[in-house]
GROMACS .gro file of C-alpha atoms in nm:
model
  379
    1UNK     CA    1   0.000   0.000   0.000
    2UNK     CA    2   0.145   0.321  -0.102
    3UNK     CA    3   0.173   0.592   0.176
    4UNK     CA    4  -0.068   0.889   0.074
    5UNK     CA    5   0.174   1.133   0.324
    6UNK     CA    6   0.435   1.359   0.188
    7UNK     CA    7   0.753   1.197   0.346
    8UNK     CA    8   0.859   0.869   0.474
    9UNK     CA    9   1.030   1.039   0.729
   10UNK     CA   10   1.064   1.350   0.931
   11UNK     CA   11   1.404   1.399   1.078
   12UNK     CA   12   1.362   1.673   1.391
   13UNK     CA   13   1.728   1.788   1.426
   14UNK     CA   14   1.968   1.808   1.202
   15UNK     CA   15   2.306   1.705   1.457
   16UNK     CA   16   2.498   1.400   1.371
   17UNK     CA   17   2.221   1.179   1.451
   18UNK     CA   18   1.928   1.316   1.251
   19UNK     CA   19   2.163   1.383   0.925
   20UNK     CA   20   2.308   1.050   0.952
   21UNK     CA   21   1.962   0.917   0.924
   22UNK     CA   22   1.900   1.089   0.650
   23UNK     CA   23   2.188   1.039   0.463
   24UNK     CA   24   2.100   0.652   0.494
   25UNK     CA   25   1.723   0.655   0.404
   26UNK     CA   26   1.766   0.923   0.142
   27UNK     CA   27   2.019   0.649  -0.030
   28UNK     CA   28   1.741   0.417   0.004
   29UNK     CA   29   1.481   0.661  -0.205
   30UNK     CA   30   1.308   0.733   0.085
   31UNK     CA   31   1.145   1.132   0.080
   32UNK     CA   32   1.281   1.234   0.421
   33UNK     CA   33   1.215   1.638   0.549
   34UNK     CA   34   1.496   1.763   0.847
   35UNK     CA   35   1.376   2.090   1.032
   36UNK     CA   36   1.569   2.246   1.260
   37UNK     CA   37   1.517   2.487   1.525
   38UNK     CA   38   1.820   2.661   1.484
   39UNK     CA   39   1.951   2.922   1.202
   40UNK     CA   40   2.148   2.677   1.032
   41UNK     CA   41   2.250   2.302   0.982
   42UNK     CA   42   2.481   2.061   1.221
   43UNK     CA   43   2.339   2.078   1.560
   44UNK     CA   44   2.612   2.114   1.843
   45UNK     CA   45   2.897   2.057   1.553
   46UNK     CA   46   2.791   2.362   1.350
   47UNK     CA   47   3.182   2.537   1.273
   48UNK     CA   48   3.085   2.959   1.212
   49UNK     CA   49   3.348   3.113   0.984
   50UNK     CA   50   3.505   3.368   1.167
   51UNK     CA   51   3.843   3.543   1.021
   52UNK     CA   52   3.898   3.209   0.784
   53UNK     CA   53   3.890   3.005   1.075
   54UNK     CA   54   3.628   2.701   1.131
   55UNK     CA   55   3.502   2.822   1.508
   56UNK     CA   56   3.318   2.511   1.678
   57UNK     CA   57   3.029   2.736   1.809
   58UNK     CA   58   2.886   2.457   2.012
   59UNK     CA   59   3.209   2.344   2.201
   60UNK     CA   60   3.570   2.139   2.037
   61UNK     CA   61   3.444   1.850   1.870
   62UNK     CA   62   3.725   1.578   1.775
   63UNK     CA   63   3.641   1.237   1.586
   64UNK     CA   64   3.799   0.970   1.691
   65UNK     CA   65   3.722   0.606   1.647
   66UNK     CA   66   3.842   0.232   1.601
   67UNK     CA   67   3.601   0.119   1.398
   68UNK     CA   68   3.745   0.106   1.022
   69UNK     CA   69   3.368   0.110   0.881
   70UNK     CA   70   3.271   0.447   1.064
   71UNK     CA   71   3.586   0.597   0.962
   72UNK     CA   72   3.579   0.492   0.606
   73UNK     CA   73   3.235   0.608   0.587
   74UNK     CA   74   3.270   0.910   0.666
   75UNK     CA   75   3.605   0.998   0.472
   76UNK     CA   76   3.389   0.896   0.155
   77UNK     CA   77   3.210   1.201   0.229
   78UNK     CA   78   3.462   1.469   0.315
   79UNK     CA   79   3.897   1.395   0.357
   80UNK     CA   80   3.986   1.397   0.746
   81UNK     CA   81   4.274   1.561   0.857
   82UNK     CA   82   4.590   1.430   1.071
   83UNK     CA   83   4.461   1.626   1.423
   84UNK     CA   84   4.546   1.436   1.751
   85UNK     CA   85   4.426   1.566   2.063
   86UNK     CA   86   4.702   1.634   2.321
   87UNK     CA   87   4.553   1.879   2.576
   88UNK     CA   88   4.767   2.051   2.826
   89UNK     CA   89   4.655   2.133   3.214
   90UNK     CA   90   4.701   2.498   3.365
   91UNK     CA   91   4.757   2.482   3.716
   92UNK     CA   92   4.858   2.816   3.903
   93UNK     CA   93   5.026   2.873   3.533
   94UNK     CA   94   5.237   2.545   3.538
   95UNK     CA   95   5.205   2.376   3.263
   96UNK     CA   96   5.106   1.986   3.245
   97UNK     CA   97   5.041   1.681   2.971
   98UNK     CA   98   4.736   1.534   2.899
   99UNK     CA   99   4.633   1.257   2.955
  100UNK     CA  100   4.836   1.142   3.273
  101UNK     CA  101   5.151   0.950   3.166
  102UNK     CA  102   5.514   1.004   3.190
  103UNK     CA  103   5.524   1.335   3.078
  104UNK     CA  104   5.284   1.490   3.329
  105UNK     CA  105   5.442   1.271   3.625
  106UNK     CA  106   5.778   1.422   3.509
  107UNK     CA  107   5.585   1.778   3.530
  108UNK     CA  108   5.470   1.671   3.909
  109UNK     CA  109   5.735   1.524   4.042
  110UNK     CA  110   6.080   1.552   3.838
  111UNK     CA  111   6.045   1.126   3.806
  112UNK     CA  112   6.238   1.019   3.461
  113UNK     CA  113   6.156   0.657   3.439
  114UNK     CA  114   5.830   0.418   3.462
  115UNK     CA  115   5.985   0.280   3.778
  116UNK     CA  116   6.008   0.617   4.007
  117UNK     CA  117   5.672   0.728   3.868
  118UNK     CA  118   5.491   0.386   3.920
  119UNK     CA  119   5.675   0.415   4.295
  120UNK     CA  120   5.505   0.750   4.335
  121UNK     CA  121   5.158   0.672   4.268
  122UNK     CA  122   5.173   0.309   4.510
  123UNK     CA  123   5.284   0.572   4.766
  124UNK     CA  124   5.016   0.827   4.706
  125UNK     CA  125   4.745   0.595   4.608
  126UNK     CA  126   4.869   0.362   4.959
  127UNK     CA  127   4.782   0.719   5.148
  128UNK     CA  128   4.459   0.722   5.065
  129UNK     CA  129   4.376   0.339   5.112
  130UNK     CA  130   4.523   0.356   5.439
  131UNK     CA  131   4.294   0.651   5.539
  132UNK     CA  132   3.973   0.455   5.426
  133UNK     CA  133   4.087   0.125   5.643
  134UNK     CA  134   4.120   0.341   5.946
  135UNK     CA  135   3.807   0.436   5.889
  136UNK     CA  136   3.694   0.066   5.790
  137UNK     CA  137   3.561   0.182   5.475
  138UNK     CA  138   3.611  -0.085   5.215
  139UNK     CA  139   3.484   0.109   4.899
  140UNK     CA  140   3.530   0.426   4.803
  141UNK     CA  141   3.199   0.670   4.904
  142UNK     CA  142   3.261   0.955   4.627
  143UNK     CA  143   3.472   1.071   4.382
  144UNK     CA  144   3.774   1.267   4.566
  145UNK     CA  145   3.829   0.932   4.727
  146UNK     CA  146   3.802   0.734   4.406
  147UNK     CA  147   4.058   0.923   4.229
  148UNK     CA  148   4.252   0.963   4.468
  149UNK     CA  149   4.265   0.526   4.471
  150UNK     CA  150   4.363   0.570   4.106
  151UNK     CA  151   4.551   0.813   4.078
  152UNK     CA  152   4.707   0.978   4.435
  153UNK     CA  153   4.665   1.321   4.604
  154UNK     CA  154   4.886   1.545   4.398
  155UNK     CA  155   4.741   1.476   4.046
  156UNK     CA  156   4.409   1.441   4.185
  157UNK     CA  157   4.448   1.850   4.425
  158UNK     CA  158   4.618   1.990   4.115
  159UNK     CA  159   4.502   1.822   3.781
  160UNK     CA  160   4.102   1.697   3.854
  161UNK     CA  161   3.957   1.819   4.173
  162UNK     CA  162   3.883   2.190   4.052
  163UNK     CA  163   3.829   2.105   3.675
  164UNK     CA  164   3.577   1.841   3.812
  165UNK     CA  165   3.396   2.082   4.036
  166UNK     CA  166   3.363   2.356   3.804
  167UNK     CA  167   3.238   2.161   3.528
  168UNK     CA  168   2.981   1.974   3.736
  169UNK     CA  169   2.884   2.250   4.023
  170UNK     CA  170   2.949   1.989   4.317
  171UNK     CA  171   3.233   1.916   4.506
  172UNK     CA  172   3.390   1.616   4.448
  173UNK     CA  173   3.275   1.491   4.778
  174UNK     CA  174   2.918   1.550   4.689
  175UNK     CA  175   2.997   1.344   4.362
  176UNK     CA  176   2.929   0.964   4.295
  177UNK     CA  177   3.290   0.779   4.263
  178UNK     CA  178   3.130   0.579   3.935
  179UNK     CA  179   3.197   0.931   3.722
  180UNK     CA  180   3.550   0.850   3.728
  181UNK     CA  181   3.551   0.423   3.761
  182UNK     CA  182   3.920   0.447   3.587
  183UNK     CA  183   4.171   0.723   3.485
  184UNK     CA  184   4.388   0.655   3.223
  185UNK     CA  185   4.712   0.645   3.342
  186UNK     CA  186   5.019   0.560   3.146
  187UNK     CA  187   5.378   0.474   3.237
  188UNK     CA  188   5.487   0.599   2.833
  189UNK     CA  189   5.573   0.962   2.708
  190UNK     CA  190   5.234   0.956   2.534
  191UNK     CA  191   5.031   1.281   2.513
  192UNK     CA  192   4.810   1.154   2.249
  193UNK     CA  193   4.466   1.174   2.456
  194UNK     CA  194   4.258   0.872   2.274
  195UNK     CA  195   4.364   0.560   2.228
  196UNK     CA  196   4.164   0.480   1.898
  197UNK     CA  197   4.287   0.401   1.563
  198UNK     CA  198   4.184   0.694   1.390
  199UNK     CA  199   4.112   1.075   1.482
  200UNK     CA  200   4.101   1.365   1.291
  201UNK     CA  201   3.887   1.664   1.194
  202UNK     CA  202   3.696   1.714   0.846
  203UNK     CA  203   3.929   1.917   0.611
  204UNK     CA  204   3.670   2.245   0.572
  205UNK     CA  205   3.521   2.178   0.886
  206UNK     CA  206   3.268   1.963   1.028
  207UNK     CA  207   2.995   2.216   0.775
  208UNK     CA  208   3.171   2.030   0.494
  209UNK     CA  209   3.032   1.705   0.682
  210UNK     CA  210   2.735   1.757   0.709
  211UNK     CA  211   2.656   1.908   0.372
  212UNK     CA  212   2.780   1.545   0.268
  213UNK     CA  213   2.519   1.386   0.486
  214UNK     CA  214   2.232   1.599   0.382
  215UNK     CA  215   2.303   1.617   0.018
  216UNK     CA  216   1.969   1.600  -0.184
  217UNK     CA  217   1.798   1.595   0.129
  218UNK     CA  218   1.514   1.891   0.180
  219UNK     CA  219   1.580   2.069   0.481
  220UNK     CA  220   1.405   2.379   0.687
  221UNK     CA  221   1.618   2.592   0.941
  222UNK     CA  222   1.429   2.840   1.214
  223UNK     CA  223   1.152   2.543   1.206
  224UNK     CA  224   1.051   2.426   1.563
  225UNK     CA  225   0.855   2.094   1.582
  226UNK     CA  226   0.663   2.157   1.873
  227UNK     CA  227   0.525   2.497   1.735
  228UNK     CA  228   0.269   2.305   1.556
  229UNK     CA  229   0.342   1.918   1.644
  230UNK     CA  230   0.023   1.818   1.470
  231UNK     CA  231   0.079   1.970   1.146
  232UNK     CA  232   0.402   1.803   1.122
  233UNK     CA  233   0.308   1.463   1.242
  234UNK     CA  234   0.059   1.480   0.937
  235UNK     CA  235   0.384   1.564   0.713
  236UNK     CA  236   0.549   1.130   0.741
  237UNK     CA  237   0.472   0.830   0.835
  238UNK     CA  238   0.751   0.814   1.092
  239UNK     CA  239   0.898   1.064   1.298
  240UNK     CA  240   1.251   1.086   1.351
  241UNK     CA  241   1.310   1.268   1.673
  242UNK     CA  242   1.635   1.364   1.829
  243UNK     CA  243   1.537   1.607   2.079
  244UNK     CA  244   1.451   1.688   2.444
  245UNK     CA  245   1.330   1.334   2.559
  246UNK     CA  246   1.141   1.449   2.834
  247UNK     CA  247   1.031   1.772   2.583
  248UNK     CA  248   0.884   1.521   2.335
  249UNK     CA  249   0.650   1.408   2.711
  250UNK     CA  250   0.584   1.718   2.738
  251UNK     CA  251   0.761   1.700   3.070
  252UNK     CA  252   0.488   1.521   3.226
  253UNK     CA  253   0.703   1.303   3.455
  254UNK     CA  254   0.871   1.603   3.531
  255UNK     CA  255   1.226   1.795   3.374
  256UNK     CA  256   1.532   1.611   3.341
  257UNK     CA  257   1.888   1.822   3.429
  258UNK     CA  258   2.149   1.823   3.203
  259UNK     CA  259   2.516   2.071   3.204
  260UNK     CA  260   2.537   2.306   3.012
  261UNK     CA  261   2.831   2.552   2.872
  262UNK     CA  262   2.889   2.901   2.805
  263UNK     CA  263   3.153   2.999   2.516
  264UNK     CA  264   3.276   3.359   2.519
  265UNK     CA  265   3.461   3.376   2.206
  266UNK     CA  266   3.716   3.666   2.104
  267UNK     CA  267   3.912   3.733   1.825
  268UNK     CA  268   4.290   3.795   1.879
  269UNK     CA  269   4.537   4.013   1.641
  270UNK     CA  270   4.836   3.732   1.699
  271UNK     CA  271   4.880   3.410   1.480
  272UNK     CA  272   4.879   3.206   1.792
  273UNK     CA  273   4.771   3.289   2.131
  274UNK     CA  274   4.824   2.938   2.370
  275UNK     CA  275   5.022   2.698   2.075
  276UNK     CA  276   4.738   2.404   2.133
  277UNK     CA  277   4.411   2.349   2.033
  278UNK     CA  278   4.238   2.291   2.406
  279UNK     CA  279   4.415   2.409   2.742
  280UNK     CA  280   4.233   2.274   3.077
  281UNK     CA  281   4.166   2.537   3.385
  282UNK     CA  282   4.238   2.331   3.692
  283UNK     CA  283   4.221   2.554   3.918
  284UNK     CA  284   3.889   2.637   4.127
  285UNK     CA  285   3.958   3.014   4.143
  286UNK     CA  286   3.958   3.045   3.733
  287UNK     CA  287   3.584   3.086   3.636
  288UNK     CA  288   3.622   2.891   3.309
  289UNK     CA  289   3.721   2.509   3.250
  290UNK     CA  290   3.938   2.570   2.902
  291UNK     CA  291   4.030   2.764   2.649
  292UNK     CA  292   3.981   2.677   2.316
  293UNK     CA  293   4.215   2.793   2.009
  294UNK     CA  294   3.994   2.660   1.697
  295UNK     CA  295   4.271   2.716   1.415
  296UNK     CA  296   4.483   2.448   1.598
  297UNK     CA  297   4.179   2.185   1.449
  298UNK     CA  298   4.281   2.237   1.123
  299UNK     CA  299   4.590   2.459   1.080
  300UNK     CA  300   4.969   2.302   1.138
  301UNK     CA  301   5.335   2.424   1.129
  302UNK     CA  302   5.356   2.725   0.902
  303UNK     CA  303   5.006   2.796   0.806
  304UNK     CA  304   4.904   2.873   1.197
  305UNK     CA  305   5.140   3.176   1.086
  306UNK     CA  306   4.947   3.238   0.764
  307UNK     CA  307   4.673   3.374   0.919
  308UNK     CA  308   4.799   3.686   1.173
  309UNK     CA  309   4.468   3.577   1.314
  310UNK     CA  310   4.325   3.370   1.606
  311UNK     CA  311   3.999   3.282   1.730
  312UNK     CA  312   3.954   3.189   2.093
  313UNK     CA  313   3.711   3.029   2.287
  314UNK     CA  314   3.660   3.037   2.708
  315UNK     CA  315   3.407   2.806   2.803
  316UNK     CA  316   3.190   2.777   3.137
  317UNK     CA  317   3.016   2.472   3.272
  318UNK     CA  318   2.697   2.614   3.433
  319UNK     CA  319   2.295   2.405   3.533
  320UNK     CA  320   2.110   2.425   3.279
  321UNK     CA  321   1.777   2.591   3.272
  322UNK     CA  322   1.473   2.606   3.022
  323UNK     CA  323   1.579   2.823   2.698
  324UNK     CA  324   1.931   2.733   2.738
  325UNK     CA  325   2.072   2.467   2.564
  326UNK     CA  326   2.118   2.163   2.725
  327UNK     CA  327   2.467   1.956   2.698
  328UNK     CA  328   2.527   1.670   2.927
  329UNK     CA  329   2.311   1.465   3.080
  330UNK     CA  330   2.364   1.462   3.488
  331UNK     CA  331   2.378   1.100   3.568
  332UNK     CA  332   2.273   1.073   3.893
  333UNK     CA  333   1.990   0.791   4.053
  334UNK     CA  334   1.714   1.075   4.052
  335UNK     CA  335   1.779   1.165   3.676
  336UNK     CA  336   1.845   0.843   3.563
  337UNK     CA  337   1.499   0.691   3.726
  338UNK     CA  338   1.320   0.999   3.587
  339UNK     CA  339   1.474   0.902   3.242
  340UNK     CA  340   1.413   0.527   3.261
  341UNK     CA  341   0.997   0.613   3.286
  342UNK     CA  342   1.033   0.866   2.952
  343UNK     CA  343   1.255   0.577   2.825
  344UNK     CA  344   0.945   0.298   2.843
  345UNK     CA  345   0.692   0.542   2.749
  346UNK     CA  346   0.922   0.602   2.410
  347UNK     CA  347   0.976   0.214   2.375
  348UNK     CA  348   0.614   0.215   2.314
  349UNK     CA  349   0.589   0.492   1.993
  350UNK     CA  350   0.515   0.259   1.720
  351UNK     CA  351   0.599   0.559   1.468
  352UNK     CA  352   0.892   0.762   1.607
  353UNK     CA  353   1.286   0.660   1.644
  354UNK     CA  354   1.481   0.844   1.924
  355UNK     CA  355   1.779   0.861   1.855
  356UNK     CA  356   2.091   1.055   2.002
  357UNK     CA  357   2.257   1.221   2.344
  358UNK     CA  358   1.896   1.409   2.392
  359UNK     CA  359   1.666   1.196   2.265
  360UNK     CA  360   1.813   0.888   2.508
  361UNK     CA  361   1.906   1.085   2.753
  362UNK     CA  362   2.273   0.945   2.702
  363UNK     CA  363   2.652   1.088   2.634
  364UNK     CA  364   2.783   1.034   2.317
  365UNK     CA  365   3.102   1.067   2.161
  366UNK     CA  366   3.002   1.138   1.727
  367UNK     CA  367   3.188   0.813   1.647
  368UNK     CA  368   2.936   0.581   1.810
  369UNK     CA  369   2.597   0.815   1.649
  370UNK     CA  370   2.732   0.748   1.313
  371UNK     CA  371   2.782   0.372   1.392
  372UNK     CA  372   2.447   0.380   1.610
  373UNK     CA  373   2.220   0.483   1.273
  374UNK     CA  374   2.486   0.263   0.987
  375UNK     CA  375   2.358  -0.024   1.264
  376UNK     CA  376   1.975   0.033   1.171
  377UNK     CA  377   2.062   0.075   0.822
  378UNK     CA  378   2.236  -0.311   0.837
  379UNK     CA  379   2.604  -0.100   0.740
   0.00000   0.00000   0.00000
């Protein structure tokens, strides 16, 4: 029976996600339709153009996977470049590698082999084990005393316990010790932060990508689903929804909290303000978690000096309230209880797919969205 509706599908949100989708069922002749609530295309990768630099409006965004399928896939589309993320840690303006491995325990404690470092952490980690026995506590109540089992005192005071608290709003006492289950801590001079296969950014920006994706697709920006739900509804016989979860419930259960961050952005008259592409705040008093220099994405060895131009970004890990846009999820038991109920009612939409970080109510690296919708294609 042929479908007497306009579309097969209507993709709400146009992030990784929802143009993914499309991508797929568009291949497959299906008549797909992606609004948008937003000005323009990409959801939370969206790169602005600002003094030919790609700026990552919606927060550093760095692909990186280990499955050969994703990454062919989506180097069909648009070339990736060689970018490896190696963030460095400001503390009280000394410098430090990221993530923690010999480098950074070189920075902390002058060690120059695997032996003295791995010697340093059984003492510091011993300190805090010690402290819990005393207090005959076999498992560790919250996260100071977690990381502090994993990792000792001085990495965790200097390196995690005022990033942490600034970027969720709690102290680290307050937090659950399952947020940080394992650090990765290596005994190599290794400042390459992910240990996948392949990472890189799309050469043009991630705009480039997601033209690809949405090539031949129809498309409306400044178009807000729930401004007139029914009328769109009408539009397909499925709805492809990658929004608010709770939003799509109309909040009846109630709202569910996510993080959310604050960019102020600045352009700079140098060619390059802090020589790296993401610098971590560690430090409670600074108001701001990192700083963000977006030409390091794309832009290596002589061209950074090309451009006498830099872009920066400071960014701020606030709650989240209505209007604002909402980031992480808070996984916590009240949240995650509150999400399991919006979770079964959605199980039970014969017509709609959720899919995505708001839609699920999950974190997800971009890697594992893409494989997530080449899955329900059978890629």
């Amino acid at each position: 029976m042929v479908s007497m509706k306009e579309y097969d599908y209507l993709i709400v949100g146009s992030g990784l996600f929802g143009a993914t989708f499309a991508y797929f069922a568009h291949q497959m002749g299906k008549r797909c339709l992606v609004i948008d609530k937003r000005p323009q295309l990409g959801g939370n990768v969206y790169c602005k153009d600002v003094e030919g630099i790609h700026v990552h409006q919606y927060g550093a965004h760095i692909f990186h996977t280990s499955n050969k399928k994703v990454w062919d896939f989506v180097n069909s589309l648009v070339p990736f470049n060689r970018y490896t993320n190696s963030p460095v840690a400001n503390y009280q303006g000394k410098l430090y590698n990221l993530p923690f491995n010999m480098n950074t325990f070189y920075q902390m404690w002058g060690v120059t082999t695997p032996k003295e470092a791995q010697a340093k952490l059984d003492e510091e980690r011993a300190e805090m084990r010690a402290r819990l026995d005393a207090e005959g506590v076999k498992e560790p109540r919250n996260l100071e005393e977690q990381a502090q089992l994993l990792i000792g005192k001085s990495v965790y005071e200097r390196l995690i316990k005022g990033y942490t608290e600034k970027q969720w709003g709690r102290k680290c006492t307050e937090l659950p010790a399952f947020i940080i289950k394992r650090l990765p801590v290596r005994l190599v001079f290794d400042n390459n932060y992910f240990n996948d296969s392949f990472q890189g950014i799309p050469i043009g920006g991630y705009n480039k990508l997601i033209e690809a994706l949405l090539s031949g697709v129809e498309t409306r920006v400044n178009t807000d689903y729930f401004s007139d739900r029914k009328v769109f509804d009408a539009l397909a016989d499925k709805i492809v929804y990658t929004g608010q979860l709770d939003e799509f419930f109309d909040y009846k259960y109630g709202h569910l909290n996510f993080r959310t961050v604050r960019f102020e952005t600045e352009v700079l008259n140098e060619p390059n303000h802090q020589g790296n592409a993401v610098v971590n705040y560690t430090e409670a008093t600074v108001p701001y978690t990192r700083v963000i220099e977006h030409k390091h994405f794309e832009s290596f060895g002589q061209a950074v000096y090309d451009n006498p131009k830099t872009v920066i970004s400071r960014e701020y890990s606030t709650e989240w309230k209505p209007g604002m846009e909402p980031y992480y999820p808070v996984n916590d038991e009240k949240n995650n209880t509150l999400a399991d109920r919006y979770r079964a009612e959605a199980a039970e939409q014969k017509n709609v797919i959720f899919g995505g970080r708001l839609a699920e109510y999950k974190y997800y690296d971009m890697a594992p969205i893409i494989e997530k919708v080449m899955t329900l294609f059978g890629k």
